């Protein structure tokens, strides 16, 4: 929900979402917009709890009255995973500096 004090780290399984929604390709000017670059993660290398928000986020009716369907829709649309508290350095398997194109990221991860 964008809360600054949340213990959850939001990541996506979609390079396109990473780049177009939160990175350099963002037309919404999302905070950061790729200014620190991008990382690829191997979540099997973290001891943190992982919650697949895209598949499992159910929003209670009283919350839907306030937020509508936006919470669960965003999680699904952005292929969102939530990692609790920390990501170990070993989980970072690749780093791309700011200015890297989506095409290069896709090539590097074998999806071009």
mmCIF file of C-alpha atoms in Angstrom:
data_model
loop_
_atom_site.group_PDB
_atom_site.id
_atom_site.type_symbol
_atom_site.label_atom_id
_atom_site.label_comp_id
_atom_site.label_asym_id
_atom_site.label_seq_id
_atom_site.Cartn_x
_atom_site.Cartn_y
_atom_site.Cartn_z
ATOM 1 C CA UNK A 1 0.000 0.000 0.000
ATOM 2 C CA UNK A 2 3.040 2.245 -0.275
ATOM 3 C CA UNK A 3 3.503 2.571 3.476
ATOM 4 C CA UNK A 4 7.040 3.788 4.265
ATOM 5 C CA UNK A 5 7.308 1.700 7.444
ATOM 6 C CA UNK A 6 6.168 -1.593 5.951
ATOM 7 C CA UNK A 7 8.314 -4.632 6.811
ATOM 8 C CA UNK A 8 7.664 -6.025 3.314
ATOM 9 C CA UNK A 9 9.942 -5.574 0.295
ATOM 10 C CA UNK A 10 7.939 -5.558 -2.916
ATOM 11 C CA UNK A 11 9.474 -7.269 -5.944
ATOM 12 C CA UNK A 12 8.070 -8.356 -9.286
ATOM 13 C CA UNK A 13 8.538 -11.463 -11.384
ATOM 14 C CA UNK A 14 8.031 -9.392 -14.545
ATOM 15 C CA UNK A 15 10.979 -7.518 -16.097
ATOM 16 C CA UNK A 16 8.470 -5.468 -18.119
ATOM 17 C CA UNK A 17 6.717 -4.342 -14.920
ATOM 18 C CA UNK A 18 10.098 -3.591 -13.330
ATOM 19 C CA UNK A 19 11.057 -1.363 -16.233
ATOM 20 C CA UNK A 20 7.775 0.131 -17.481
ATOM 21 C CA UNK A 21 6.021 0.660 -14.142
ATOM 22 C CA UNK A 22 8.828 1.341 -11.681
ATOM 23 C CA UNK A 23 11.866 1.994 -13.858
ATOM 24 C CA UNK A 24 13.186 4.212 -16.609
ATOM 25 C CA UNK A 25 10.269 3.401 -18.901
ATOM 26 C CA UNK A 26 7.728 4.707 -16.403
ATOM 27 C CA UNK A 27 5.559 7.500 -17.723
ATOM 28 C CA UNK A 28 4.064 8.068 -14.282
ATOM 29 C CA UNK A 29 7.334 9.277 -12.771
ATOM 30 C CA UNK A 30 7.252 6.610 -10.037
ATOM 31 C CA UNK A 31 9.692 7.470 -7.261
ATOM 32 C CA UNK A 32 13.163 6.287 -8.228
ATOM 33 C CA UNK A 33 12.360 5.442 -11.841
ATOM 34 C CA UNK A 34 15.405 3.198 -12.151
ATOM 35 C CA UNK A 35 17.892 5.765 -10.906
ATOM 36 C CA UNK A 36 19.740 3.095 -8.897
ATOM 37 C CA UNK A 37 19.621 0.446 -11.601
ATOM 38 C CA UNK A 38 17.976 -2.969 -11.491
ATOM 39 C CA UNK A 39 18.660 -6.350 -9.933
ATOM 40 C CA UNK A 40 17.720 -9.915 -10.677
ATOM 41 C CA UNK A 41 17.036 -12.090 -7.650
ATOM 42 C CA UNK A 42 17.222 -15.767 -6.810
ATOM 43 C CA UNK A 43 14.683 -15.936 -4.011
ATOM 44 C CA UNK A 44 15.732 -19.480 -3.131
ATOM 45 C CA UNK A 45 18.824 -17.811 -1.641
ATOM 46 C CA UNK A 46 16.923 -15.882 1.011
ATOM 47 C CA UNK A 47 15.767 -17.083 4.404
ATOM 48 C CA UNK A 48 12.992 -14.503 4.493
ATOM 49 C CA UNK A 49 9.320 -15.331 4.283
ATOM 50 C CA UNK A 50 7.914 -14.775 0.784
ATOM 51 C CA UNK A 51 4.273 -14.024 0.045
ATOM 52 C CA UNK A 52 2.958 -14.290 -3.507
ATOM 53 C CA UNK A 53 0.634 -11.295 -3.470
ATOM 54 C CA UNK A 54 -0.274 -11.763 -7.136
ATOM 55 C CA UNK A 55 -1.846 -15.145 -6.405
ATOM 56 C CA UNK A 56 -2.879 -14.881 -2.779
ATOM 57 C CA UNK A 57 -3.884 -11.346 -1.879
ATOM 58 C CA UNK A 58 -7.491 -11.331 -0.851
ATOM 59 C CA UNK A 59 -8.935 -8.040 0.222
ATOM 60 C CA UNK A 60 -11.674 -8.164 2.885
ATOM 61 C CA UNK A 61 -14.975 -6.530 1.948
ATOM 62 C CA UNK A 62 -14.584 -3.691 4.470
ATOM 63 C CA UNK A 63 -11.237 -2.811 2.814
ATOM 64 C CA UNK A 64 -12.720 -3.038 -0.674
ATOM 65 C CA UNK A 65 -15.239 -0.398 0.401
ATOM 66 C CA UNK A 66 -12.327 1.959 1.032
ATOM 67 C CA UNK A 67 -9.807 0.955 -1.666
ATOM 68 C CA UNK A 68 -11.963 -0.770 -4.270
ATOM 69 C CA UNK A 69 -10.325 -3.611 -6.177
ATOM 70 C CA UNK A 70 -7.084 -1.684 -6.600
ATOM 71 C CA UNK A 71 -5.012 -3.572 -4.005
ATOM 72 C CA UNK A 72 -5.472 -7.064 -5.378
ATOM 73 C CA UNK A 73 -5.635 -5.859 -8.995
ATOM 74 C CA UNK A 74 -2.283 -4.071 -8.682
ATOM 75 C CA UNK A 75 -0.646 -7.101 -7.081
ATOM 76 C CA UNK A 76 -1.868 -9.332 -9.900
ATOM 77 C CA UNK A 77 -1.094 -6.880 -12.687
ATOM 78 C CA UNK A 78 2.430 -6.264 -11.344
ATOM 79 C CA UNK A 79 3.202 -9.943 -10.612
ATOM 80 C CA UNK A 80 4.065 -8.890 -7.086
ATOM 81 C CA UNK A 81 5.922 -10.930 -4.503
ATOM 82 C CA UNK A 82 6.491 -9.629 -0.997
ATOM 83 C CA UNK A 83 9.680 -10.496 0.891
ATOM 84 C CA UNK A 84 9.630 -10.065 4.660
ATOM 85 C CA UNK A 85 12.249 -7.747 6.208
ATOM 86 C CA UNK A 86 15.382 -8.522 4.197
ATOM 87 C CA UNK A 87 17.029 -9.875 1.087
ATOM 88 C CA UNK A 88 20.442 -11.422 1.610
ATOM 89 C CA UNK A 89 23.182 -10.156 -0.718
ATOM 90 C CA UNK A 90 23.575 -13.695 -2.066
ATOM 91 C CA UNK A 91 20.054 -13.465 -3.488
ATOM 92 C CA UNK A 92 21.184 -10.735 -5.929
ATOM 93 C CA UNK A 93 22.406 -12.598 -8.991
ATOM 94 C CA UNK A 94 22.691 -9.738 -11.477
ATOM 95 C CA UNK A 95 22.877 -5.937 -11.382
ATOM 96 C CA UNK A 96 22.171 -3.591 -14.274
ATOM 97 C CA UNK A 97 23.217 0.068 -13.918
ATOM 98 C CA UNK A 98 20.841 2.992 -14.513
ATOM 99 C CA UNK A 99 20.143 3.510 -18.184
ATOM 100 C CA UNK A 100 20.119 -0.187 -19.052
ATOM 101 C CA UNK A 101 17.386 -0.905 -21.573
ATOM 102 C CA UNK A 102 14.627 -3.443 -21.064
ATOM 103 C CA UNK A 103 15.881 -5.186 -24.205
ATOM 104 C CA UNK A 104 19.315 -5.683 -22.593
ATOM 105 C CA UNK A 105 17.785 -7.002 -19.369
ATOM 106 C CA UNK A 106 15.646 -9.458 -21.334
ATOM 107 C CA UNK A 107 18.677 -10.593 -23.328
ATOM 108 C CA UNK A 108 20.758 -11.099 -20.190
ATOM 109 C CA UNK A 109 18.109 -13.263 -18.529
ATOM 110 C CA UNK A 110 17.517 -15.295 -21.674
ATOM 111 C CA UNK A 111 14.080 -13.971 -22.540
ATOM 112 C CA UNK A 112 14.880 -12.089 -25.747
#
